[in-house]
PDB file of C-alpha atoms in Angstrom:
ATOM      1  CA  UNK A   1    -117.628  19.328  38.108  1.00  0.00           C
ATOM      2  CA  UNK A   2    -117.753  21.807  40.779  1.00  0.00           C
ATOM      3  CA  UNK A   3    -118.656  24.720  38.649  1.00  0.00           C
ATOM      4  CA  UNK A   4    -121.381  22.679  36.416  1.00  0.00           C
ATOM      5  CA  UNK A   5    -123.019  21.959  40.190  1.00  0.00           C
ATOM      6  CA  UNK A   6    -122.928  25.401  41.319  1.00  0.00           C
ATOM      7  CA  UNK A   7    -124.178  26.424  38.204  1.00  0.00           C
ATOM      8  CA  UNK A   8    -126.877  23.975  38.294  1.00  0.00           C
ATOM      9  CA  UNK A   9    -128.020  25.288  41.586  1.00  0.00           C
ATOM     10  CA  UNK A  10    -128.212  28.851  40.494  1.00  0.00           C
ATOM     11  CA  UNK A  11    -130.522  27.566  37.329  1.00  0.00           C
ATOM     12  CA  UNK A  12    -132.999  25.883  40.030  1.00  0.00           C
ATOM     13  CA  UNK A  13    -132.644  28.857  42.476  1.00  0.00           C
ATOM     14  CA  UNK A  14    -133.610  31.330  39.505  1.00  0.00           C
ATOM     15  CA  UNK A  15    -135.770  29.060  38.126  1.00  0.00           C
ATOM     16  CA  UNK A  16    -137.781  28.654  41.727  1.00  0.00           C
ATOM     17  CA  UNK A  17    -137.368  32.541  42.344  1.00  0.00           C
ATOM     18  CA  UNK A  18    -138.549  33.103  39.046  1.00  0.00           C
ATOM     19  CA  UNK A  19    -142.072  31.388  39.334  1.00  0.00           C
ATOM     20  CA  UNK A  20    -142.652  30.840  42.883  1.00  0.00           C
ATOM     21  CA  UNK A  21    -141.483  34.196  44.316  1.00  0.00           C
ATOM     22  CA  UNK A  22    -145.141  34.302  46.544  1.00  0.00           C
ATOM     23  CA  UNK A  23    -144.339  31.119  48.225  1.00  0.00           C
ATOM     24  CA  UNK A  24    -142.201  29.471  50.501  1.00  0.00           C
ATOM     25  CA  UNK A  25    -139.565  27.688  48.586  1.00  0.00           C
ATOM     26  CA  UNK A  26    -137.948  24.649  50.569  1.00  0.00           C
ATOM     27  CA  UNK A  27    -134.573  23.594  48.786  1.00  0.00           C
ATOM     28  CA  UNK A  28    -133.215  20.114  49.658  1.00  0.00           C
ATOM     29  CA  UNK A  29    -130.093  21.267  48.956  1.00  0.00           C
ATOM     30  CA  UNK A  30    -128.868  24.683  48.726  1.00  0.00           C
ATOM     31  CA  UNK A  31    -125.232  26.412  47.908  1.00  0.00           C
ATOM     32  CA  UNK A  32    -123.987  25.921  51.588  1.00  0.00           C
ATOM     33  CA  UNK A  33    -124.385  22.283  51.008  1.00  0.00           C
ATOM     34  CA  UNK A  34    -122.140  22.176  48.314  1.00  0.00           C
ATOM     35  CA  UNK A  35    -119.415  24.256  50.080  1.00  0.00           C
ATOM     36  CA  UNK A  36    -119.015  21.597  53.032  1.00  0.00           C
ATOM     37  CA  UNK A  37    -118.640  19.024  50.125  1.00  0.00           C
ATOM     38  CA  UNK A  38    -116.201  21.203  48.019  1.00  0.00           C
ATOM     39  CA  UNK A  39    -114.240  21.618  50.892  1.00  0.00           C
ATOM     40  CA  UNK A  40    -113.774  18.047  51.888  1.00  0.00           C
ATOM     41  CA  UNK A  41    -112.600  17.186  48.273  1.00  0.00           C
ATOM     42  CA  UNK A  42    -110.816  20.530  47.824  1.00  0.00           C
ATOM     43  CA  UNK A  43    -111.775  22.193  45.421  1.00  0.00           C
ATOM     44  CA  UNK A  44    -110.254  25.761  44.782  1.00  0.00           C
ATOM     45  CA  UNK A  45    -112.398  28.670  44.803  1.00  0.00           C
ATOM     46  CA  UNK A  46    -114.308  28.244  47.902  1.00  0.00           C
ATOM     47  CA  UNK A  47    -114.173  31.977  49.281  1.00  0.00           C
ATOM     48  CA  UNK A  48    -115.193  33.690  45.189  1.00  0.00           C
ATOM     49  CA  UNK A  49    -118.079  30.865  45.530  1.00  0.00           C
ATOM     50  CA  UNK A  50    -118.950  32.033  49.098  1.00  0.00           C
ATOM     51  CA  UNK A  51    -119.503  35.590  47.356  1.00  0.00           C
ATOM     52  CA  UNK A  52    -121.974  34.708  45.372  1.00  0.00           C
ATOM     53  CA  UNK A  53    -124.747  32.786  47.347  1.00  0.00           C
ATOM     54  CA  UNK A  54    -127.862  34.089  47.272  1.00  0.00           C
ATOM     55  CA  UNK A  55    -129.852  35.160  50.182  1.00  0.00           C
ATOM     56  CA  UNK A  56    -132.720  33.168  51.806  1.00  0.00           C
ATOM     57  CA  UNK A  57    -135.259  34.187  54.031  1.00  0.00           C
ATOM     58  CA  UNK A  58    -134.814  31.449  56.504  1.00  0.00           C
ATOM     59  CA  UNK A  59    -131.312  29.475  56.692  1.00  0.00           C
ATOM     60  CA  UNK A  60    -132.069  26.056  58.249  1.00  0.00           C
ATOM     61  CA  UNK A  61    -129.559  23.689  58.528  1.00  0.00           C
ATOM     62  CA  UNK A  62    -130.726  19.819  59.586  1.00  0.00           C
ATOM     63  CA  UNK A  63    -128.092  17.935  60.992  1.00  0.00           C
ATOM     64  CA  UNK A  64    -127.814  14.503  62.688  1.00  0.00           C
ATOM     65  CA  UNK A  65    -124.943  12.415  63.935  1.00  0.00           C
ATOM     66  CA  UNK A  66    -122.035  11.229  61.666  1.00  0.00           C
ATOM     67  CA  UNK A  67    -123.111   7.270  62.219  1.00  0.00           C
ATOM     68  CA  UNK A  68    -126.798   7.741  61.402  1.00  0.00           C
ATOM     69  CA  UNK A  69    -126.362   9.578  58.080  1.00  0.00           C
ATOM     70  CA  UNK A  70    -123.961   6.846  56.860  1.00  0.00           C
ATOM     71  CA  UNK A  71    -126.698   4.362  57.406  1.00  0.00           C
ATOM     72  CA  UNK A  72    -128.675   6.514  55.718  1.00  0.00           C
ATOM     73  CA  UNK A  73    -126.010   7.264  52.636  1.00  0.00           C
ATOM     74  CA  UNK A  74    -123.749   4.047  52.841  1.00  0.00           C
ATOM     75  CA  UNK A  75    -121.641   4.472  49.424  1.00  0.00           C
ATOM     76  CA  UNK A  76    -119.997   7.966  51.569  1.00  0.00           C
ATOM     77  CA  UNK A  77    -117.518   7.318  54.400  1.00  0.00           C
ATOM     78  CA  UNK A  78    -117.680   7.944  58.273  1.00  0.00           C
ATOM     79  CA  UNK A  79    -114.967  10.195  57.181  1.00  0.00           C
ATOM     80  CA  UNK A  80    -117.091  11.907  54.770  1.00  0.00           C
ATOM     81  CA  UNK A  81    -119.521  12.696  57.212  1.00  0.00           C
ATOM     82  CA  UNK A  82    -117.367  13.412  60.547  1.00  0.00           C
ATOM     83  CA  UNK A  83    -115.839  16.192  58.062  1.00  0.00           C
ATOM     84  CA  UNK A  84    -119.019  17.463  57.016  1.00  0.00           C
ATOM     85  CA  UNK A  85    -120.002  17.803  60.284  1.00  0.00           C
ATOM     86  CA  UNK A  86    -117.702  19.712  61.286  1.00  0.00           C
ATOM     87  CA  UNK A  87    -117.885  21.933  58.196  1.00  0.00           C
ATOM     88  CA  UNK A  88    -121.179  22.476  58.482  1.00  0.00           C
ATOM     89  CA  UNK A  89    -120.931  23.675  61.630  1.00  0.00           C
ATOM     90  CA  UNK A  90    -118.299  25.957  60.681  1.00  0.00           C
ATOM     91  CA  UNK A  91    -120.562  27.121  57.539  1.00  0.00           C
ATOM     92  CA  UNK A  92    -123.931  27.705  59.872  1.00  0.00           C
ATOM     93  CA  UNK A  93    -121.998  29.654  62.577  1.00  0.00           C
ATOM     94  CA  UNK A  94    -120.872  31.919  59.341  1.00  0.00           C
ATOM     95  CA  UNK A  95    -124.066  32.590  58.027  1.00  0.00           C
ATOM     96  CA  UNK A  96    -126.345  32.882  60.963  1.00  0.00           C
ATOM     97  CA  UNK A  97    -127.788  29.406  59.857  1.00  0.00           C
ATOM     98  CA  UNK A  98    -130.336  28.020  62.593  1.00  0.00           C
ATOM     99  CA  UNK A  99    -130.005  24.451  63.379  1.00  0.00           C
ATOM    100  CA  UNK A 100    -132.137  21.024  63.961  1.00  0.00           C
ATOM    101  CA  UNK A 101    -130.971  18.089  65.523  1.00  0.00           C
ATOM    102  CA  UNK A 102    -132.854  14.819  63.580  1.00  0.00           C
ATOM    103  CA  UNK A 103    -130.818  12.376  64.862  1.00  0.00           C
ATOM    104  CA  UNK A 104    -133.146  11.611  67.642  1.00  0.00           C
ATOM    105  CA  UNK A 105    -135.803  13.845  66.885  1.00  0.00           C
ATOM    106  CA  UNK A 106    -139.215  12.588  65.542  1.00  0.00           C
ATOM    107  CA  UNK A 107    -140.697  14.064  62.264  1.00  0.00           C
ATOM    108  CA  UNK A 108    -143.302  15.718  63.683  1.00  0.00           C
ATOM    109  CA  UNK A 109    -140.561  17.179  66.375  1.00  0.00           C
ATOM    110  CA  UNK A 110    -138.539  18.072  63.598  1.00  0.00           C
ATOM    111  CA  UNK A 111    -141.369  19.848  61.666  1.00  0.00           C
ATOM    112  CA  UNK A 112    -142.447  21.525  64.816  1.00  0.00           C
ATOM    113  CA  UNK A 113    -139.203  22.719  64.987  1.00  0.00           C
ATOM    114  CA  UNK A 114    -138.742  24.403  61.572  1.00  0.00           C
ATOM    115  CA  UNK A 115    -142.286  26.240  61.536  1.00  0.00           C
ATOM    116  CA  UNK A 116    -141.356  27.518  65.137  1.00  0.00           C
ATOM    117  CA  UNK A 117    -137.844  29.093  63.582  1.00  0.00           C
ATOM    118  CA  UNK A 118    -140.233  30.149  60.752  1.00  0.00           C
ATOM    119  CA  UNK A 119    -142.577  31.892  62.290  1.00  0.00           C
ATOM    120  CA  UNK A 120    -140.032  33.669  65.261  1.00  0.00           C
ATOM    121  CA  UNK A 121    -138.100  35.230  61.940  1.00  0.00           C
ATOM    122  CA  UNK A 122    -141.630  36.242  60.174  1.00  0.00           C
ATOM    123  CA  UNK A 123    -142.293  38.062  63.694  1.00  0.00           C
ATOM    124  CA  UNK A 124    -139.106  39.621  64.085  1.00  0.00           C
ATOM    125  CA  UNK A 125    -139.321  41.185  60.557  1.00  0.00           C
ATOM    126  CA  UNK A 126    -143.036  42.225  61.212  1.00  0.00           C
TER     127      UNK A 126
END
């Protein structure tokens, strides 16, 4: 299972890269995603996977408090997410990953937010 979903992933990244190269791709979910999850159910492999994620211009990482995202995704576990939490964490401090909190955030706040980390890095590499 864990190897058809990474696999997946790198289909849709090369598939995206592939034809929309000139544009700002926006994946829901990306390959650090599926590390916090592989590492809650333990799945072997973790650091060859971590090897072979592709880069991304801009690494944003939306996050929001463990009780809010199990309203939000009820058939998981506070468990699930606590974990995850903390994982992701982990995984952003790793990879330089910027981070928004949406737990209390509005969607125009959070929006704000990610075109303001957006255009800081497009400034930086200018």
């Amino acid at each position: 299972w864990a190897f058809l979903t990474w696999a997946d992933s790198y289909l849709q990244y090369l598939f995206a890269t592939l034809f929309y190269r000139k544009h700002l791709i926006i994946f829901d979910r990306y390959f650090y995603d599926y590390l916090a999850t592989f590492e809650y159910l333990g799945i072997r492999g973790i650091p060859f996977l971590k090897k072979t994620i592709p880069s991304a211009d801009y690494k944003i990482l939306l996050y929001c408090n463990p009780r809010i995202a199990l309203k939000r995704k009820p058939e998981n576990t506070l468990d699930f997410f606590v974990s995850g939490s903390k994982t992701y964490g982990k995984i952003a401090q790793e990879y330089g990953i910027k981070t928004i909190n949406s737990s209390s955030n509005t969607h125009k706040a959070v929006f704000e937010q990610l075109v303001n980390i957006i255009i800081k890095n497009e400034l930086q590499n200018y």
